[in-house]
């Protein structure tokens, strides 16, 4: 299957890319070579060859989703300097002119 310059120009237009005519000719030659390599690969008999989707065997190592009791709030807040309404109160780092900043 030969790639034509008009096909390369069409793909360039769809991609919103602008190329000089000399570049179009160069890309046409390169695309034609790439398509030729793919056609060579398609000719290879791969019957019985297992599908490889990743170079390494991957295993899903997920733990069971089991609810556990969390840490006691009093224990968490024992080193907190200031607290308000059950939340840790921290000093403002940006002053945008609003109250409390």
PDB file of C-alpha atoms in Angstrom:
ATOM      1  CA  UNK A   1       0.000   0.000   0.000  1.00  0.00           C
ATOM      2  CA  UNK A   2       1.617   3.210  -1.140  1.00  0.00           C
ATOM      3  CA  UNK A   3       1.032   6.462   0.721  1.00  0.00           C
ATOM      4  CA  UNK A   4       0.402   9.492  -1.460  1.00  0.00           C
ATOM      5  CA  UNK A   5       1.301  13.114  -0.860  1.00  0.00           C
ATOM      6  CA  UNK A   6      -2.389  14.019  -0.865  1.00  0.00           C
ATOM      7  CA  UNK A   7      -2.970  11.576   2.036  1.00  0.00           C
ATOM      8  CA  UNK A   8      -0.080  13.100   4.003  1.00  0.00           C
ATOM      9  CA  UNK A   9      -1.446  16.595   3.316  1.00  0.00           C
ATOM     10  CA  UNK A  10      -4.903  15.448   4.460  1.00  0.00           C
ATOM     11  CA  UNK A  11      -3.543  14.047   7.734  1.00  0.00           C
ATOM     12  CA  UNK A  12      -1.499  17.226   8.258  1.00  0.00           C
ATOM     13  CA  UNK A  13      -4.647  19.302   7.744  1.00  0.00           C
ATOM     14  CA  UNK A  14      -6.609  17.157  10.218  1.00  0.00           C
ATOM     15  CA  UNK A  15      -3.746  17.592  12.707  1.00  0.00           C
ATOM     16  CA  UNK A  16      -3.705  21.354  12.051  1.00  0.00           C
ATOM     17  CA  UNK A  17      -0.063  21.189  10.967  1.00  0.00           C
ATOM     18  CA  UNK A  18       1.517  23.178   8.156  1.00  0.00           C
ATOM     19  CA  UNK A  19       4.441  21.783   6.157  1.00  0.00           C
ATOM     20  CA  UNK A  20       6.464  22.886   3.146  1.00  0.00           C
ATOM     21  CA  UNK A  21       6.138  20.834  -0.046  1.00  0.00           C
ATOM     22  CA  UNK A  22       9.658  19.440   0.469  1.00  0.00           C
ATOM     23  CA  UNK A  23       8.663  18.273   3.957  1.00  0.00           C
ATOM     24  CA  UNK A  24       5.492  16.665   2.590  1.00  0.00           C
ATOM     25  CA  UNK A  25       7.572  14.703   0.080  1.00  0.00           C
ATOM     26  CA  UNK A  26       9.964  13.599   2.852  1.00  0.00           C
ATOM     27  CA  UNK A  27       7.109  12.561   5.170  1.00  0.00           C
ATOM     28  CA  UNK A  28       5.414  10.686   2.321  1.00  0.00           C
ATOM     29  CA  UNK A  29       8.574   8.659   1.742  1.00  0.00           C
ATOM     30  CA  UNK A  30       8.966   7.956   5.470  1.00  0.00           C
ATOM     31  CA  UNK A  31       5.313   6.941   5.914  1.00  0.00           C
ATOM     32  CA  UNK A  32       5.549   4.662   2.907  1.00  0.00           C
ATOM     33  CA  UNK A  33       8.575   2.931   4.476  1.00  0.00           C
ATOM     34  CA  UNK A  34       6.756   2.572   7.823  1.00  0.00           C
ATOM     35  CA  UNK A  35       3.685   1.066   6.147  1.00  0.00           C
ATOM     36  CA  UNK A  36       5.988  -1.316   4.266  1.00  0.00           C
ATOM     37  CA  UNK A  37       7.534  -2.505   7.537  1.00  0.00           C
ATOM     38  CA  UNK A  38       4.093  -3.050   9.074  1.00  0.00           C
ATOM     39  CA  UNK A  39       3.043  -5.074   6.017  1.00  0.00           C
ATOM     40  CA  UNK A  40       6.148  -7.250   6.475  1.00  0.00           C
ATOM     41  CA  UNK A  41       5.149  -7.884  10.090  1.00  0.00           C
ATOM     42  CA  UNK A  42       1.596  -8.787   9.046  1.00  0.00           C
ATOM     43  CA  UNK A  43       3.020 -11.516   6.803  1.00  0.00           C
ATOM     44  CA  UNK A  44       4.567 -13.356   9.766  1.00  0.00           C
ATOM     45  CA  UNK A  45       2.645 -16.401  11.012  1.00  0.00           C
ATOM     46  CA  UNK A  46       1.925 -15.810  14.709  1.00  0.00           C
ATOM     47  CA  UNK A  47      -0.318 -18.821  15.227  1.00  0.00           C
ATOM     48  CA  UNK A  48       0.265 -20.231  18.705  1.00  0.00           C
ATOM     49  CA  UNK A  49       2.250 -17.219  19.897  1.00  0.00           C
ATOM     50  CA  UNK A  50       0.804 -15.962  23.190  1.00  0.00           C
ATOM     51  CA  UNK A  51      -0.371 -12.367  23.328  1.00  0.00           C
ATOM     52  CA  UNK A  52       2.103 -10.053  25.039  1.00  0.00           C
ATOM     53  CA  UNK A  53       0.561  -6.858  26.350  1.00  0.00           C
ATOM     54  CA  UNK A  54       3.399  -6.009  28.741  1.00  0.00           C
ATOM     55  CA  UNK A  55       7.063  -6.958  28.924  1.00  0.00           C
ATOM     56  CA  UNK A  56       6.743  -7.982  32.567  1.00  0.00           C
ATOM     57  CA  UNK A  57       4.087 -10.167  34.117  1.00  0.00           C
ATOM     58  CA  UNK A  58       1.896  -7.945  36.232  1.00  0.00           C
ATOM     59  CA  UNK A  59      -0.174  -9.095  39.175  1.00  0.00           C
ATOM     60  CA  UNK A  60      -2.864  -7.114  40.935  1.00  0.00           C
ATOM     61  CA  UNK A  61      -1.849  -6.926  44.599  1.00  0.00           C
ATOM     62  CA  UNK A  62      -4.892  -5.378  46.209  1.00  0.00           C
ATOM     63  CA  UNK A  63      -5.736  -5.907  49.848  1.00  0.00           C
ATOM     64  CA  UNK A  64      -9.201  -6.699  51.075  1.00  0.00           C
ATOM     65  CA  UNK A  65     -11.384  -3.674  51.706  1.00  0.00           C
ATOM     66  CA  UNK A  66     -12.088  -4.172  55.398  1.00  0.00           C
ATOM     67  CA  UNK A  67     -13.251  -1.390  57.699  1.00  0.00           C
ATOM     68  CA  UNK A  68     -11.005  -0.865  60.718  1.00  0.00           C
ATOM     69  CA  UNK A  69     -11.335   1.407  63.677  1.00  0.00           C
ATOM     70  CA  UNK A  70      -9.526   4.704  63.255  1.00  0.00           C
ATOM     71  CA  UNK A  71      -7.227   6.505  65.661  1.00  0.00           C
ATOM     72  CA  UNK A  72      -8.870   8.187  68.644  1.00  0.00           C
ATOM     73  CA  UNK A  73      -9.362  11.944  68.030  1.00  0.00           C
ATOM     74  CA  UNK A  74      -8.026  12.829  71.509  1.00  0.00           C
ATOM     75  CA  UNK A  75      -4.831  10.901  70.712  1.00  0.00           C
ATOM     76  CA  UNK A  76      -4.475  12.714  67.378  1.00  0.00           C
ATOM     77  CA  UNK A  77      -4.994  16.144  68.944  1.00  0.00           C
ATOM     78  CA  UNK A  78      -2.681  15.723  71.952  1.00  0.00           C
ATOM     79  CA  UNK A  79       0.148  17.687  70.236  1.00  0.00           C
ATOM     80  CA  UNK A  80      -2.080  20.291  68.546  1.00  0.00           C
ATOM     81  CA  UNK A  81      -1.438  23.820  69.864  1.00  0.00           C
ATOM     82  CA  UNK A  82      -4.772  25.384  68.869  1.00  0.00           C
ATOM     83  CA  UNK A  83      -8.025  23.747  67.912  1.00  0.00           C
ATOM     84  CA  UNK A  84     -11.417  25.113  66.954  1.00  0.00           C
ATOM     85  CA  UNK A  85     -14.643  23.136  66.498  1.00  0.00           C
ATOM     86  CA  UNK A  86     -12.761  19.833  66.333  1.00  0.00           C
ATOM     87  CA  UNK A  87     -10.370  21.050  63.626  1.00  0.00           C
ATOM     88  CA  UNK A  88      -6.699  21.989  63.811  1.00  0.00           C
ATOM     89  CA  UNK A  89      -6.337  25.766  63.704  1.00  0.00           C
ATOM     90  CA  UNK A  90      -3.248  27.015  61.865  1.00  0.00           C
ATOM     91  CA  UNK A  91      -1.943  30.535  61.318  1.00  0.00           C
ATOM     92  CA  UNK A  92      -2.881  32.248  58.060  1.00  0.00           C
ATOM     93  CA  UNK A  93      -0.107  32.194  55.463  1.00  0.00           C
ATOM     94  CA  UNK A  94      -1.640  34.734  53.063  1.00  0.00           C
ATOM     95  CA  UNK A  95      -3.266  38.032  53.964  1.00  0.00           C
ATOM     96  CA  UNK A  96      -5.928  38.874  51.436  1.00  0.00           C
ATOM     97  CA  UNK A  97      -7.561  41.558  53.559  1.00  0.00           C
ATOM     98  CA  UNK A  98     -10.366  39.332  54.809  1.00  0.00           C
ATOM     99  CA  UNK A  99     -11.190  38.893  58.448  1.00  0.00           C
ATOM    100  CA  UNK A 100      -9.389  35.981  60.018  1.00  0.00           C
ATOM    101  CA  UNK A 101      -6.526  36.032  57.526  1.00  0.00           C
TER     102      UNK A 101
END
